[in-house]
Amino acid sequence: MDAQGRGRAGDNNVDPADQWVFDPNTGNYELRLDHAGQAPARPADRKTAGSRRAAGKPGDDTDTRPLPTQRARGDESADADERPGGGRASRRAAGSRAAAAAAGPASRRKRKPKKSGKQKALYWTAGVVGFVLVAGCGGAFYLYQQLNGNISKVDVGVENDAVSDGPVNVLIIGTDARSGKGNSGYGDAGSVGHADTTILMHISKDRSNATALSIPRDMITDIPSCPTKQKDGSTKNIPGEHGVRFNTSLGQEGRDPGCTWRTVEKLTGLKINHFMMADFNAVKSLSTAVDGVEVCAGKDLNDPKSHLKLKAGRHIVKGEQALAFVRTRHAIGFGSDLDRIKMQQQFLSSLIRKLKSSAFSSPGKLYDVSQAATKALTVDTGIGSANKLLDFGTDLKKVDIDKVTFATVPVLDNPDDPATVILNKTAADPLFAMVRADHALAKGKKGKGKKSAPAKKAPPEQVRVDVTNGGGPIGSAQETVDWLQNTKAAKLSTNAGNAPAKLAATRLEYAPNQADQAATLADWMGLPKSALKKSSQNAGDRVPMKLTLGKDFKAPGSPIEAPTETPDGVQNVNADDKNVCAK
C-alpha cells in the first residue's frame, strides 16, 4: 500500500490491517491513520472526499490493451483446455482507547449492540467476482482510492445508474483470454478472449432472492449488431451474425462485452444493468485470498487436459488447482461444457459460503479479498469506480445465500453439428418468463394447510381444440396449431381462423367433461387460471375446446403467464446446498 493509502510514508513496520478499528455504531471497520489517537474518518467525511476523488484522474490500471489476433473459425470446435507442464489486536485496542479519550466524557446513550463480521458480510451473489468485489468494497470502506485504481472499465454505450429501484440484471463474463500473468501456458495462446463462462445474475426487485442463469458457450444463437468504442474515441458498428456460437459474442470480429450484453438481452428478453468480466486470474487469486474453497468429487477425477487430479471426497482447492477444477470437463459426466457448468456452479456456491462464513472476519482478510477482486475485474462505466461499486453492493446486500439459485439455460443437441447445442425453447421460454416476472427459482418455506390435488391431465392424443386468433400476431393461429401438432403431438388441433372480436387476454373455453384436456393445454400454453372459462354443460365426444389467442399472446411455447415454479428440464442447484459432488 502506498504512502497516501497508509497515511504514514516510509513506515515499513505498519501492516495495513493494523490501521482498522471496528466501530460498533456503524457495524463497519474504519481506517485509523494515526496510531497516536487521531479519530477515524466518519462516513459523512468519506462521502465528500469520495465525490472529490471521483472527479479526479481515473486509475492507471484501465485495460486499454488491443485484443490479440483471433484464432481461425475452423478451430472453434477444438477444446482449449490443454496446458503444459497477536500484535494487531493490542494496537487496535490502544487506538480505540485513544479515540475514546479524545472524544471526551462517555455518552449517556445506550451503545448499539455490536454486529459480527458474519452479519455484515454481503450475502447476495451469483458470480465469483460480483460477490467478492461488492462485499470487499463494502467492508474496505476507506481503501477507496487504491481500489478505484485497480478497476478496469469498458464503455459499452450504456451507462446505467449504479443503484436501481427495480430488479437488477448483472452479466458475469469469464473469458478464455491467455494474456494475464501466469496464463500463457493454457492451451490456445492466440485466443482473443471469448465468452467462455457467462452467467446472467438476476436480483429481485425486493432484494429477497437471486437467480443465476449459466449460458452454454457452444449454444447456437443470433448475435445482434453492436457499437464498440475504439481507441481513438470513435464508434465502430460490428455487424451481427445469425446462427453462430454464443461465445463468439465476445472477441470475435473485435466485439467487446457490450456485444455479449446485447446478445443476452436478445436471447432472454431481460434488460441488463451492468457487466463484470474477469479472466483466469480471478479464480486463482480469489480462491487464494480466501485460503481455499471446499469442493466435492463423487468419484476419482483425473483430467489430463485441465491437469485436475482429485480423489473421491471433499477437498480444499485454491490457485492453479481451483482453476483446474472450474475448467475440467473430460473427467465428469459426458465430458461436455454442460458438465463443466455444473463444476463451476458447485465452486461458486462453495466460494459464496466461504465468504459468508469466514472471509470477512478480519480487516486483513477483507483487504486481501478486496485487492484480489478489484484487480481481477473489468466493468461497465456505470459501476466503474469503487464508490459506485460500494453503492451498488449496499443496494444488493439483502439477498441471503439460501435464496440464491444457479440454473443452466436448457439446450438440446444440435442435429446439424454434434459439437454445438441449440436452445430448448419449450423449457427456456417459461424459464425466461419466470425471471422476467421476478419470480424466484429458490425454494421458499412450505406453506401451511392442505394443498389441492393437481388436476388430472389428458394425454396429448386426446386434446381436441379449435384455435382462433383474436389479437395475437398475424398467423398466430396456424403457428400455434403447427406447434401443438409437431411439438406436443396434439393431432386433434385445428386452425379455426380469426375470432369474431379482439380479446385483450387469451381465453380457453371448455366443458366440464373436458377438464383434463384443458389442464393439459393450459400447462403447455402457460395459461393463468383467469384464462380458463368452463361451461355448465358437458360437450359431445367430438366437440373441440375453443382457444382464442388474445393480445397478450406472443408465440407458441411462450407462456401467457410466467410460471411460479422452476420449469421441467431446467438444471438448477441452490447455492446453500453443501451436498453437490462432481461425478
XYZ file of N, CA and C in Angstrom, residues 279-427:
447
model
N -10.711 -12.777 -16.182
C -10.058 -13.883 -16.876
C -9.675 -14.968 -15.868
N -8.798 -15.870 -16.279
C -8.412 -16.992 -15.420
C -7.866 -16.558 -14.061
N -7.192 -15.399 -14.041
C -6.560 -14.971 -12.795
C -7.560 -14.737 -11.673
N -8.819 -14.417 -12.011
C -9.814 -14.159 -10.982
C -10.006 -15.375 -10.093
N -10.154 -16.547 -10.708
C -10.357 -17.770 -9.934
C -9.130 -18.066 -9.088
N -7.952 -17.914 -9.678
C -6.724 -18.223 -8.939
C -6.518 -17.272 -7.759
N -6.650 -15.978 -8.006
C -6.352 -15.012 -6.951
C -7.427 -14.984 -5.869
N -8.695 -15.109 -6.255
C -9.763 -15.044 -5.261
C -9.794 -16.290 -4.384
N -9.590 -17.459 -4.984
C -9.576 -18.690 -4.185
C -8.407 -18.681 -3.214
N -7.295 -18.081 -3.613
C -6.140 -17.972 -2.719
C -6.408 -16.954 -1.612
N -7.069 -15.842 -1.949
C -7.338 -14.794 -0.968
C -8.215 -15.283 0.175
N -9.098 -16.264 -0.095
C -9.977 -16.784 0.963
C -9.425 -18.078 1.572
N -8.141 -18.372 1.296
C -7.477 -19.568 1.844
C -8.105 -20.865 1.363
N -8.599 -20.867 0.131
C -9.092 -22.101 -0.462
C -10.601 -22.259 -0.386
N -11.136 -23.034 -1.314
C -12.569 -23.282 -1.427
C -12.819 -24.786 -1.385
N -13.799 -25.217 -0.584
C -14.094 -26.645 -0.485
C -14.921 -27.109 -1.685
N -14.476 -28.209 -2.305
C -15.221 -28.816 -3.399
C -15.376 -30.303 -3.110
N -16.291 -30.932 -3.829
C -16.565 -32.345 -3.593
C -16.489 -33.122 -4.897
N -15.802 -34.248 -4.872
C -15.730 -35.159 -6.011
C -16.475 -36.437 -5.650
N -17.453 -36.794 -6.453
C -18.227 -38.003 -6.194
C -17.502 -39.264 -6.617
N -16.376 -39.103 -7.322
C -15.536 -40.226 -7.749
C -14.131 -39.682 -7.954
N -13.152 -40.551 -8.195
C -11.803 -40.096 -8.507
C -11.837 -39.314 -9.822
N -11.238 -38.132 -9.839
C -11.216 -37.297 -11.037
C -9.786 -37.164 -11.542
N -9.593 -37.445 -12.815
C -8.269 -37.328 -13.430
C -8.445 -36.814 -14.852
N -8.264 -35.516 -15.028
C -8.435 -34.887 -16.335
C -7.067 -34.415 -16.826
N -6.459 -35.128 -17.777
C -5.137 -34.723 -18.267
C -5.159 -33.403 -19.020
N -6.336 -32.969 -19.480
C -6.413 -31.709 -20.224
C -6.313 -30.505 -19.278
N -7.061 -30.534 -18.180
C -7.014 -29.413 -17.229
C -5.989 -29.655 -16.117
N -5.444 -30.896 -16.056
C -4.484 -31.298 -15.021
C -5.120 -31.378 -13.642
N -6.400 -31.689 -13.590
C -7.061 -31.874 -12.300
C -6.960 -33.340 -11.879
N -6.446 -33.567 -10.682
C -6.391 -34.910 -10.103
C -6.901 -34.826 -8.670
N -8.068 -35.419 -8.423
C -8.656 -35.421 -7.090
C -9.202 -36.809 -6.780
N -8.960 -37.271 -5.590
C -9.582 -38.500 -5.124
C -11.035 -38.199 -4.750
N -11.848 -39.223 -4.746
C -13.245 -39.041 -4.341
C -13.289 -38.496 -2.913
N -14.179 -37.538 -2.677
C -14.300 -36.938 -1.354
C -14.218 -35.424 -1.421
N -14.059 -34.794 -0.272
C -14.024 -33.336 -0.186
C -12.580 -32.835 -0.139
N -12.344 -31.701 -0.795
C -11.003 -31.144 -0.883
C -11.068 -29.619 -0.794
N -9.976 -29.000 -0.365
C -9.817 -27.560 -0.390
C -8.904 -27.221 -1.563
N -9.410 -26.427 -2.513
C -8.620 -26.079 -3.690
C -8.419 -24.573 -3.742
N -7.283 -24.153 -4.263
C -7.011 -22.740 -4.473
C -5.953 -22.601 -5.561
N -5.815 -21.390 -6.082
C -4.816 -21.132 -7.106
C -5.011 -21.975 -8.353
N -3.930 -22.582 -8.814
C -3.960 -23.379 -10.042
C -4.931 -24.559 -9.935
N -5.006 -25.176 -8.768
C -5.903 -26.319 -8.603
C -7.365 -25.882 -8.682
N -7.684 -24.706 -8.147
C -9.044 -24.187 -8.244
C -9.399 -23.917 -9.701
N -8.463 -23.351 -10.449
C -8.711 -23.085 -11.860
C -8.907 -24.392 -12.621
N -8.100 -25.404 -12.296
C -8.250 -26.706 -12.948
C -9.629 -27.292 -12.668
N -10.151 -27.071 -11.469
C -11.459 -27.613 -11.111
C -12.565 -26.975 -11.951
N -12.555 -25.650 -12.110
C -13.638 -24.997 -12.847
C -13.479 -25.150 -14.354
N -12.284 -25.580 -14.818
C -12.074 -25.761 -16.254
C -12.243 -27.209 -16.701
N -12.272 -28.136 -15.755
C -12.303 -29.547 -16.158
C -13.657 -29.946 -16.713
N -13.657 -30.884 -17.651
C -14.897 -31.463 -18.158
C -14.709 -32.888 -18.657
N -13.475 -33.256 -18.995
C -13.239 -34.574 -19.584
C -13.364 -35.705 -18.576
N -13.292 -35.391 -17.282
C -13.327 -36.441 -16.268
C -14.701 -36.596 -15.632
N -15.686 -35.836 -16.090
C -17.003 -35.871 -15.445
C -18.099 -36.039 -16.494
N -19.205 -36.623 -16.074
C -20.382 -36.748 -16.927
C -20.058 -37.265 -18.308
N -20.550 -36.547 -19.328
C -20.297 -36.911 -20.716
C -19.139 -36.116 -21.315
N -18.422 -35.382 -20.471
C -17.273 -34.620 -20.959
C -17.652 -33.382 -21.737
N -18.852 -32.847 -21.505
C -19.317 -31.690 -22.269
C -19.171 -30.399 -21.470
N -19.401 -29.289 -22.163
C -19.366 -27.994 -21.482
C -20.492 -27.886 -20.468
N -21.603 -28.592 -20.691
C -22.711 -28.579 -19.736
C -22.282 -29.191 -18.408
N -21.426 -30.229 -18.472
C -20.899 -30.819 -17.236
C -19.945 -29.859 -16.544
N -19.168 -29.129 -17.332
C -18.258 -28.146 -16.741
C -19.045 -27.045 -16.027
N -20.185 -26.651 -16.580
C -21.021 -25.640 -15.941
C -21.413 -26.088 -14.533
N -21.725 -27.363 -14.364
C -22.082 -27.873 -13.040
C -20.904 -27.749 -12.073
N -19.687 -27.991 -12.570
C -18.495 -27.823 -11.723
C -18.362 -26.367 -11.292
N -18.574 -25.471 -12.228
C -18.450 -24.046 -11.912
C -19.502 -23.605 -10.907
N -20.710 -24.116 -11.044
C -21.772 -23.753 -10.106
C -21.465 -24.288 -8.710
N -20.904 -25.497 -8.631
C -20.520 -26.031 -7.321
C -19.439 -25.155 -6.696
N -18.442 -24.775 -7.494
C -17.335 -23.962 -6.985
C -17.831 -22.599 -6.513
N -18.667 -21.947 -7.321
C -19.157 -20.618 -6.961
C -20.015 -20.660 -5.704
N -20.860 -21.676 -5.592
C -21.693 -21.813 -4.394
C -20.827 -21.977 -3.155
N -19.790 -22.802 -3.272
C -18.905 -23.029 -2.135
C -18.121 -21.771 -1.779
N -17.709 -21.028 -2.800
C -16.986 -19.778 -2.539
C -17.873 -18.782 -1.813
N -19.131 -18.703 -2.218
C -20.062 -17.796 -1.535
C -20.182 -18.178 -0.065
N -20.323 -19.478 0.201
C -20.447 -19.929 1.600
C -19.183 -19.605 2.388
N -18.019 -19.749 1.747
C -16.757 -19.458 2.430
C -16.668 -17.964 2.761
N -17.049 -17.142 1.810
C -17.023 -15.703 2.047
C -17.950 -15.320 3.196
N -19.130 -15.911 3.197
C -20.104 -15.586 4.231
C -19.636 -16.016 5.618
N -18.998 -17.189 5.692
C -18.686 -17.758 6.999
C -17.416 -17.208 7.629
N -16.407 -16.871 6.797
C -15.133 -16.533 7.433
C -14.303 -15.472 6.744
N -14.559 -15.202 5.469
C -13.634 -14.341 4.734
C -13.611 -12.912 5.241
N -14.671 -12.466 5.923
C -14.721 -11.088 6.375
C -14.607 -10.990 7.890
N -13.942 -11.962 8.474
C -13.816 -11.999 9.925
C -12.717 -11.083 10.439
N -11.883 -10.547 9.546
C -10.813 -9.663 9.984
C -10.534 -8.618 8.907
N -10.029 -7.445 9.298
C -9.692 -6.421 8.308
C -8.624 -6.898 7.333
N -7.654 -7.678 7.820
C -6.602 -8.165 6.946
C -7.146 -9.032 5.829
N -8.059 -9.918 6.169
C -8.656 -10.797 5.157
C -9.499 -9.984 4.189
N -10.229 -9.019 4.720
C -11.045 -8.145 3.893
C -10.176 -7.398 2.892
N -9.039 -6.945 3.346
C -8.092 -6.223 2.488
C -7.624 -7.115 1.342
N -7.242 -8.362 1.658
C -6.756 -9.284 0.635
C -7.821 -9.568 -0.418
N -9.044 -9.844 0.036
C -10.125 -10.162 -0.888
C -10.469 -8.953 -1.753
N -10.502 -7.768 -1.155
C -10.824 -6.556 -1.905
C -9.798 -6.293 -2.997
N -8.539 -6.459 -2.663
C -7.479 -6.240 -3.647
C -7.574 -7.263 -4.785
N -7.759 -8.535 -4.424
C -7.826 -9.584 -5.442
C -9.006 -9.371 -6.377
N -10.143 -8.986 -5.798
C -11.354 -8.825 -6.602
C -11.235 -7.654 -7.570
N -10.818 -6.500 -7.075
C -10.778 -5.321 -7.940
C -9.703 -5.437 -9.017
N -8.598 -6.100 -8.734
C -7.542 -6.266 -9.737
C -7.970 -7.233 -10.842
N -8.895 -8.144 -10.522
C -9.313 -9.153 -11.482
C -10.450 -8.681 -12.379
N -10.963 -7.476 -12.135
C -12.253 -7.096 -12.687
C -12.182 -6.052 -13.799
N -13.048 -6.229 -14.806
C -13.363 -5.197 -15.789
C -14.872 -5.003 -15.754
N -15.343 -3.746 -15.692
C -16.774 -3.470 -15.538
C -17.207 -2.396 -16.530
N -18.528 -2.150 -16.583
C -19.048 -1.049 -17.387
C -18.858 0.263 -16.637
N -18.989 1.366 -17.347
C -18.741 2.671 -16.749
C -19.766 3.030 -15.668
N -20.946 2.400 -15.695
C -21.967 2.686 -14.693
C -21.550 2.295 -13.298
N -20.649 1.315 -13.173
C -20.110 0.916 -11.871
C -18.584 0.918 -11.926
N -18.038 1.848 -12.710
C -16.605 1.849 -12.983
C -15.738 2.535 -11.962
N -16.171 2.597 -10.710
C -15.337 3.140 -9.640
C -15.684 2.422 -8.351
N -14.772 2.468 -7.386
C -15.020 1.813 -6.102
C -16.217 2.451 -5.400
N -16.394 3.755 -5.578
C -17.513 4.453 -4.956
C -18.846 3.932 -5.498
N -18.940 3.787 -6.832
C -20.170 3.287 -7.440
C -20.403 1.830 -7.072
N -19.326 1.057 -7.027
C -19.457 -0.350 -6.649
C -19.924 -0.496 -5.212
N -19.472 0.398 -4.358
C -19.917 0.370 -2.967
C -21.415 0.633 -2.880
N -21.885 1.641 -3.613
C -23.323 1.924 -3.632
C -24.099 0.744 -4.208
N -23.560 0.161 -5.265
C -24.180 -0.997 -5.916
C -24.302 -2.160 -4.938
N -23.216 -2.457 -4.230
C -23.218 -3.567 -3.290
C -24.124 -3.330 -2.100
N -24.142 -2.112 -1.614
C -25.010 -1.782 -0.483
C -26.472 -2.000 -0.845
N -26.820 -1.701 -2.093
C -28.200 -1.873 -2.555
C -28.606 -3.343 -2.599
N -27.650 -4.223 -2.893
C -27.987 -5.629 -3.145
C -27.644 -6.573 -1.999
N -27.258 -6.043 -0.855
C -26.689 -6.884 0.186
C -27.710 -7.715 0.967
N -29.011 -7.554 0.683
C -30.019 -8.232 1.490
C -30.214 -9.705 1.132
N -29.837 -10.113 -0.067
C -30.117 -11.485 -0.505
C -29.266 -12.475 0.270
N -29.905 -13.440 0.915
C -29.186 -14.440 1.685
C -28.818 -15.611 0.777
N -27.857 -16.389 1.216
C -27.303 -17.432 0.365
C -28.320 -18.516 0.022
N -29.251 -18.824 0.925
C -30.223 -19.867 0.632
C -31.319 -19.385 -0.306
N -31.223 -18.127 -0.739
C -32.159 -17.586 -1.718
C -31.460 -17.280 -3.045
N -30.270 -17.880 -3.235
C -29.543 -17.761 -4.497
C -29.598 -19.112 -5.204
N -30.083 -19.139 -6.436
C -30.219 -20.379 -7.188
C -29.468 -20.282 -8.509
N -28.627 -21.279 -8.766
C -27.959 -21.400 -10.057
C -28.804 -22.273 -10.968
N -28.955 -21.880 -12.220
C -29.678 -22.687 -13.206
C -28.937 -22.596 -14.532
N -29.119 -23.600 -15.376
C -28.494 -23.617 -16.696
C -29.566 -23.439 -17.757
N -29.346 -22.522 -18.678
C -30.289 -22.328 -19.780
C -30.430 -23.664 -20.518
N -31.658 -24.206 -20.628
C -31.833 -25.542 -21.207
C -31.558 -25.570 -22.712
N -30.839 -26.601 -23.130
C -30.465 -26.749 -24.537
C -30.696 -28.183 -24.992
N -30.637 -28.383 -26.312
C -30.751 -29.703 -26.935
C -29.548 -29.926 -27.838
N -29.225 -31.186 -28.114
C -28.157 -31.482 -29.067
C -28.509 -30.887 -30.429
N -27.518 -30.336 -31.098
C -27.729 -29.764 -32.425
C -27.653 -30.880 -33.474
N -28.748 -31.205 -34.157
C -28.718 -32.294 -35.133
C -27.792 -32.016 -36.306
N -27.446 -30.742 -36.539
C -26.588 -30.391 -37.662
C -25.113 -30.328 -37.295
N -24.811 -30.321 -35.989
C -23.420 -30.203 -35.548
C -23.296 -30.741 -34.129
N -22.757 -31.958 -33.965
C -22.684 -32.561 -32.624
C -21.783 -31.809 -31.650
N -20.962 -30.873 -32.140
C -20.077 -30.107 -31.253
C -20.780 -28.907 -30.640
N -22.025 -28.644 -31.050
C -22.755 -27.492 -30.541
C -24.125 -27.923 -30.029
N -24.830 -26.986 -29.422
C -26.185 -27.243 -28.910
C -27.102 -26.120 -29.377
N -28.414 -26.360 -29.284
C -29.406 -25.342 -29.647
C -30.329 -25.107 -28.455
N -30.944 -23.956 -28.418
C -31.834 -23.597 -27.312
C -33.054 -24.513 -27.288
N -33.384 -25.018 -26.114
C -34.610 -25.791 -25.914
C -35.713 -24.799 -25.550
N -36.389 -24.276 -26.573
C -37.362 -23.203 -26.354
C -38.505 -23.630 -25.446
N -38.892 -24.916 -25.532
C -40.017 -25.381 -24.723
C -39.750 -25.174 -23.234
N -38.508 -25.400 -22.815
C -38.149 -25.214 -21.407
C -37.593 -23.823 -21.134
